[in-house]
PDB file of C-alpha atoms in Angstrom:
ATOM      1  CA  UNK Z   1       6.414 -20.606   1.328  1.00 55.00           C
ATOM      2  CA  UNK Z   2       5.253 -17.302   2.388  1.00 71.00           C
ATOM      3  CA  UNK Z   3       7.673 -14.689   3.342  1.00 74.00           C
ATOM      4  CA  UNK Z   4       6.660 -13.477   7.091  1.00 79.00           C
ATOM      5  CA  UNK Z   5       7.080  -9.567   7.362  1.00 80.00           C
ATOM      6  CA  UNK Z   6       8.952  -7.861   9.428  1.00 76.00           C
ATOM      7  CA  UNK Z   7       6.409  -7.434  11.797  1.00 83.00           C
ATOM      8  CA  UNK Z   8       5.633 -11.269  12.594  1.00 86.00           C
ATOM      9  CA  UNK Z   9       9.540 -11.981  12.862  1.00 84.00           C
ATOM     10  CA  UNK Z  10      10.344  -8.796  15.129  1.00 85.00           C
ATOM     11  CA  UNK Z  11       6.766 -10.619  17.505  1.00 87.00           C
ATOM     12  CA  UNK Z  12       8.627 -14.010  16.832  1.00 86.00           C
ATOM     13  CA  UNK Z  13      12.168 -13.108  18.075  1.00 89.00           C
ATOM     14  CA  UNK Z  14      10.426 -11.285  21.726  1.00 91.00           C
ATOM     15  CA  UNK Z  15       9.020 -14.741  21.749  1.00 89.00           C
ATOM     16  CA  UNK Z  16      12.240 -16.959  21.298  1.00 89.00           C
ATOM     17  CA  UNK Z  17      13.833 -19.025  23.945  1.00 90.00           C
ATOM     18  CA  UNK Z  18      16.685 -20.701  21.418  1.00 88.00           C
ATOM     19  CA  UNK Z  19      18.305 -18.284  19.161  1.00 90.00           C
ATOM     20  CA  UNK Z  20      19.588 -21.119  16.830  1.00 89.00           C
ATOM     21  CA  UNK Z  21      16.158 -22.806  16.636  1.00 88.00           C
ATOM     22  CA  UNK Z  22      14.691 -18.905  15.823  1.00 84.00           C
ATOM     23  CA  UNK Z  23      17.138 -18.793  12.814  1.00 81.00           C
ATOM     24  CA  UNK Z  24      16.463 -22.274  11.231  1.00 85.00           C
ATOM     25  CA  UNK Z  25      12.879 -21.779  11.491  1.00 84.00           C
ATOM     26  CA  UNK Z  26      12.926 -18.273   9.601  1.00 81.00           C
ATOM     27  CA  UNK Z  27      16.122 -18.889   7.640  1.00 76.00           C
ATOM     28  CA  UNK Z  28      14.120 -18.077   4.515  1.00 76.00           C
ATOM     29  CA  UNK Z  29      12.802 -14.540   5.537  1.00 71.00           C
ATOM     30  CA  UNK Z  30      16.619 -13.547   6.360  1.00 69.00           C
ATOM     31  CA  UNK Z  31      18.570 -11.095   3.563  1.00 59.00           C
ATOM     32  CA  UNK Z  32      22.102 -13.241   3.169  1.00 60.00           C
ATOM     33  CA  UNK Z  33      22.854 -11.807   0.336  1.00 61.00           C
ATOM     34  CA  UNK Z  34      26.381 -10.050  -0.599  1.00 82.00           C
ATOM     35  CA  UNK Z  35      25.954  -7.079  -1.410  1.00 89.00           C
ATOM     36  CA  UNK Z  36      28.336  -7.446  -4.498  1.00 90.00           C
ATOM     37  CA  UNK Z  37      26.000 -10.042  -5.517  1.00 89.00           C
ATOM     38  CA  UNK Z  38      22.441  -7.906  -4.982  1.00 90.00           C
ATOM     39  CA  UNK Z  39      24.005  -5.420  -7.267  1.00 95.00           C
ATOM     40  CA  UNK Z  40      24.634  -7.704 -10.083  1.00 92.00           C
ATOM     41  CA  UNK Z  41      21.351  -9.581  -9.999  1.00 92.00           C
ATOM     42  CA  UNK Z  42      20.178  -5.795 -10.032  1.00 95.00           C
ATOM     43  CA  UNK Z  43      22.062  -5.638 -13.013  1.00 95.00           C
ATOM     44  CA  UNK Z  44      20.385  -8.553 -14.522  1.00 94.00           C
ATOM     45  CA  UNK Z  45      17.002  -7.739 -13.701  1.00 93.00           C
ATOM     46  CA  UNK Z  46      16.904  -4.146 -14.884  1.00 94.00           C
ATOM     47  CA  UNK Z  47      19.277  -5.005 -17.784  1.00 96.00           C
ATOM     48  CA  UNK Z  48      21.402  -2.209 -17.562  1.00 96.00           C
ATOM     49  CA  UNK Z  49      25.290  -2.696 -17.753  1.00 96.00           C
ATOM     50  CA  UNK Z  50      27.531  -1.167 -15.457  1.00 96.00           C
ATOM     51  CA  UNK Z  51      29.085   1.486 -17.291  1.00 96.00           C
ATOM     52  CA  UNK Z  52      25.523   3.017 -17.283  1.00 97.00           C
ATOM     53  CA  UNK Z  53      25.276   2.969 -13.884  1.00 97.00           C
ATOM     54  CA  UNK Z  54      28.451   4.282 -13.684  1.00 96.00           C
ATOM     55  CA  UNK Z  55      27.635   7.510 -15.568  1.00 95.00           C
ATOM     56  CA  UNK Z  56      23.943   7.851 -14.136  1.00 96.00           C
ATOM     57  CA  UNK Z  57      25.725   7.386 -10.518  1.00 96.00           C
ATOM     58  CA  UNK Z  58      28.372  10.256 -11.574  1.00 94.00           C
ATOM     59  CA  UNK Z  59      30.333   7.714  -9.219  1.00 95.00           C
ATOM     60  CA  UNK Z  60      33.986   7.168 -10.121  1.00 94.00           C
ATOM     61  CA  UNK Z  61      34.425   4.028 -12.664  1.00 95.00           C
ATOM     62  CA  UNK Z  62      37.141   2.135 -10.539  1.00 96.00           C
ATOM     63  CA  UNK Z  63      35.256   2.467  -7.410  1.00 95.00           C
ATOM     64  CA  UNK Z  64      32.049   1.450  -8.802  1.00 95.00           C
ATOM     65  CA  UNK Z  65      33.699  -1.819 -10.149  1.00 95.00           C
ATOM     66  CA  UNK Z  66      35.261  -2.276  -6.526  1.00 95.00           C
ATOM     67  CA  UNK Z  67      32.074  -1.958  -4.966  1.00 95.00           C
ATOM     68  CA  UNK Z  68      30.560  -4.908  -7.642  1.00 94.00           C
ATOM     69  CA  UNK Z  69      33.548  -6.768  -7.195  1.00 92.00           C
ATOM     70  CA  UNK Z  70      33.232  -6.575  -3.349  1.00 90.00           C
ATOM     71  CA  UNK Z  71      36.658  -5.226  -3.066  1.00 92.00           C
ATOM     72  CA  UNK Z  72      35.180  -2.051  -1.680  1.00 92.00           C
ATOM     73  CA  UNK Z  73      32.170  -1.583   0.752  1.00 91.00           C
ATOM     74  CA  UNK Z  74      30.406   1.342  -0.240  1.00 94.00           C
ATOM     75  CA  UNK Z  75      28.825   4.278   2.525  1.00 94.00           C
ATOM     76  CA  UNK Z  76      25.029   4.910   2.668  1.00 96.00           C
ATOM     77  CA  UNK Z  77      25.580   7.831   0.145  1.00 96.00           C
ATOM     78  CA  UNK Z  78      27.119   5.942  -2.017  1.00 96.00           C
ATOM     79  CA  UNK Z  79      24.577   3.056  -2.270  1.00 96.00           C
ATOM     80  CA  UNK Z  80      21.954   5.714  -2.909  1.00 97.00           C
ATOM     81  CA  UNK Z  81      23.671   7.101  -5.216  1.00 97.00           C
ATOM     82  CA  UNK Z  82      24.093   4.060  -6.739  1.00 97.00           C
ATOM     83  CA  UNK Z  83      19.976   3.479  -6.559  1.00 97.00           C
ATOM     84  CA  UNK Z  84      19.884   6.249  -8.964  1.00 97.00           C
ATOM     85  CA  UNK Z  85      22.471   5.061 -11.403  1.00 96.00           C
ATOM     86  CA  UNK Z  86      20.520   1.787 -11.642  1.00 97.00           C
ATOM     87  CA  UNK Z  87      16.636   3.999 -11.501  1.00 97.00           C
ATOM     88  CA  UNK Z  88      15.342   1.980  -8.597  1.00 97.00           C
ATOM     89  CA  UNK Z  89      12.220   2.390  -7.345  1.00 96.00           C
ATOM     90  CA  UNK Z  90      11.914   3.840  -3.595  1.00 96.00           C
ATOM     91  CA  UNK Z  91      10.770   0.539  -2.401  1.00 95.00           C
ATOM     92  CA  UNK Z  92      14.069  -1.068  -4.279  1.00 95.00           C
ATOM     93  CA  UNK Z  93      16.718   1.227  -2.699  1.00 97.00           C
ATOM     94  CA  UNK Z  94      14.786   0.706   0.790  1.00 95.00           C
ATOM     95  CA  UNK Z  95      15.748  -3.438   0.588  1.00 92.00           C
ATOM     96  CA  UNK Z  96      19.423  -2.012  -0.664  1.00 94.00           C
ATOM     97  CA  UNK Z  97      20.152  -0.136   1.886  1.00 95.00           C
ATOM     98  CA  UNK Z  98      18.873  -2.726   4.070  1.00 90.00           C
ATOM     99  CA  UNK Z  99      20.806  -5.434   2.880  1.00 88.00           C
ATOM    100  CA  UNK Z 100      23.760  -3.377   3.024  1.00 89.00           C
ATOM    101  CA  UNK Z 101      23.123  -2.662   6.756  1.00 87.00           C
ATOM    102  CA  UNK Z 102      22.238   0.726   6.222  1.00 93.00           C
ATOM    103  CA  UNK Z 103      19.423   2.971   7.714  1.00 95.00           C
ATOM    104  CA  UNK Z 104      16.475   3.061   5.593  1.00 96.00           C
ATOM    105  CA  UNK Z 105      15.566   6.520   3.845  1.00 97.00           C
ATOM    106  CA  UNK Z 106      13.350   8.171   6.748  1.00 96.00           C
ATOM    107  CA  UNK Z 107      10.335  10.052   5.702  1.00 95.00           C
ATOM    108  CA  UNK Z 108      11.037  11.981   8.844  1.00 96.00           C
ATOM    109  CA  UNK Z 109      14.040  13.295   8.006  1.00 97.00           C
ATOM    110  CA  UNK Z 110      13.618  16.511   5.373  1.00 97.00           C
ATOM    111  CA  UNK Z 111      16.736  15.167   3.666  1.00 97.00           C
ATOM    112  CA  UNK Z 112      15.821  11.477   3.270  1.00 97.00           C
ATOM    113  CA  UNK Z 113      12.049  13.113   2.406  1.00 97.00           C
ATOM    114  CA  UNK Z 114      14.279  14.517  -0.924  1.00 97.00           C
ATOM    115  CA  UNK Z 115      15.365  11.667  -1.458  1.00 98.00           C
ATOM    116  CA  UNK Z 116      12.543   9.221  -1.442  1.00 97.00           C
ATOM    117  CA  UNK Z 117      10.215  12.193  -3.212  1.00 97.00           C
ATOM    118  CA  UNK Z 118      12.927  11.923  -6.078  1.00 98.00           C
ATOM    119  CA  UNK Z 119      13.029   7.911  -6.089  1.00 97.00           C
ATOM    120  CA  UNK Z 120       9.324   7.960  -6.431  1.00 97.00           C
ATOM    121  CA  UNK Z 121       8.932  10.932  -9.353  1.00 97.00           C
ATOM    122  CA  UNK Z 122      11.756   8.849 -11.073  1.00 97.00           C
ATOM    123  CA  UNK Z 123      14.447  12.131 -10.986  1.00 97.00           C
ATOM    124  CA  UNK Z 124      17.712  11.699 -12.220  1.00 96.00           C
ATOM    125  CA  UNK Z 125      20.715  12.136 -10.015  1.00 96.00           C
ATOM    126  CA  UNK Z 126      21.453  15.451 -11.736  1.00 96.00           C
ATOM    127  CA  UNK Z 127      17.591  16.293 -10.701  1.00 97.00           C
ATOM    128  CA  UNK Z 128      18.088  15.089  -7.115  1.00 97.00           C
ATOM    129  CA  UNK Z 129      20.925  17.069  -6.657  1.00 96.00           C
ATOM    130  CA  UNK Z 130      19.050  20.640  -7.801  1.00 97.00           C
ATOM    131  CA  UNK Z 131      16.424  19.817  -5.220  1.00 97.00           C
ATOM    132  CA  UNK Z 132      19.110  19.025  -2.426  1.00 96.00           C
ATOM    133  CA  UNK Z 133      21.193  22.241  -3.515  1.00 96.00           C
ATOM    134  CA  UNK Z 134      17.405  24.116  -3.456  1.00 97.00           C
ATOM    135  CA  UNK Z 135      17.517  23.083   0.115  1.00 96.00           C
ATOM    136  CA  UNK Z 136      20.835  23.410   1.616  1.00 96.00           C
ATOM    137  CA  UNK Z 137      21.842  19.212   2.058  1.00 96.00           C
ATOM    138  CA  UNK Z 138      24.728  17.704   0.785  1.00 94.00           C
ATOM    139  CA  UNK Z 139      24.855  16.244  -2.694  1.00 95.00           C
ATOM    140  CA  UNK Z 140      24.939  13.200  -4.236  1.00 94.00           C
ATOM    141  CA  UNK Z 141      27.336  10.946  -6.445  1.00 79.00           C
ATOM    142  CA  UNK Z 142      30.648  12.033  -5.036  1.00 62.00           C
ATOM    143  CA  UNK Z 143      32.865   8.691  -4.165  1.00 48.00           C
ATOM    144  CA  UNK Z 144      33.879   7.440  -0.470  1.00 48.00           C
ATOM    145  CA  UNK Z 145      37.208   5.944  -1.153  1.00 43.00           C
TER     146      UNK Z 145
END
């Protein structure tokens, strides 16, 4: 099956007239997924254990494993934070922070610019936060207890 963009389901939802019919229909095309259990397929798929993330993240270790465990639910600083711990792409941490009910990184905003420029030239976290020092915005990789 072919996954409908967002596009075609924002068109098919002005079109509804049953909510419940809506969601059966396009139950495939919905993100359901933990977010405990995105970040350990993430782990899979990039093959990269925690405790790298971890340091990468410059996140502290007992959070980070509360945030995989799902004890702890994680801020929109954190997550990207956490996108650069794991070296997502730009397009990657977009879908995290969208499964995790966050705003997407906003090429509109200079700060979230930073950001996705540093996603896409592959910067570390340390190189990240130069560039957001440079410029006055608040750093990343400290923890949101």
């Amino acid at each position: 099956m072919e996954r409908k963009t967002t596009s075609e389901l924002n068109h098919e939802t002005k079109s509804a007239t049953d909510i419940e019919d809506y969601l059966i229909k396009n139950k495939e095309n919905m993100l359901r997924c933990p977010l405990c259990d995105h970040l350990n397929m993430l782990l899979a798929t990039k093959n990269i254990s925690k405790v790298k993330v971890i340091r990468r993240s410059h996140l502290e270790r007992k959070y980070v494993y509360q945030i995989f465990s799902g004890e702890k639910n994680p801020s929109r600083e954190t997550l990207i934070a956490l996108a650069f711990g794991f070296s997502l792409t730009d397009v990657e941490t977009q879908t995290l922070l969208k499964l995790s009910g966050y705003r997407e990184l906003y090429a509109r905003d200079v700060r979230d610019t930073v950001l996705l420029f540093a996603l896409q030239k592959k910067k570390t976290l340390l190189e990240t936060n130069e560039i957001l020092y440079k410029h006055d915005f608040p750093l990343l990789g400290s923890p949101d207890k």
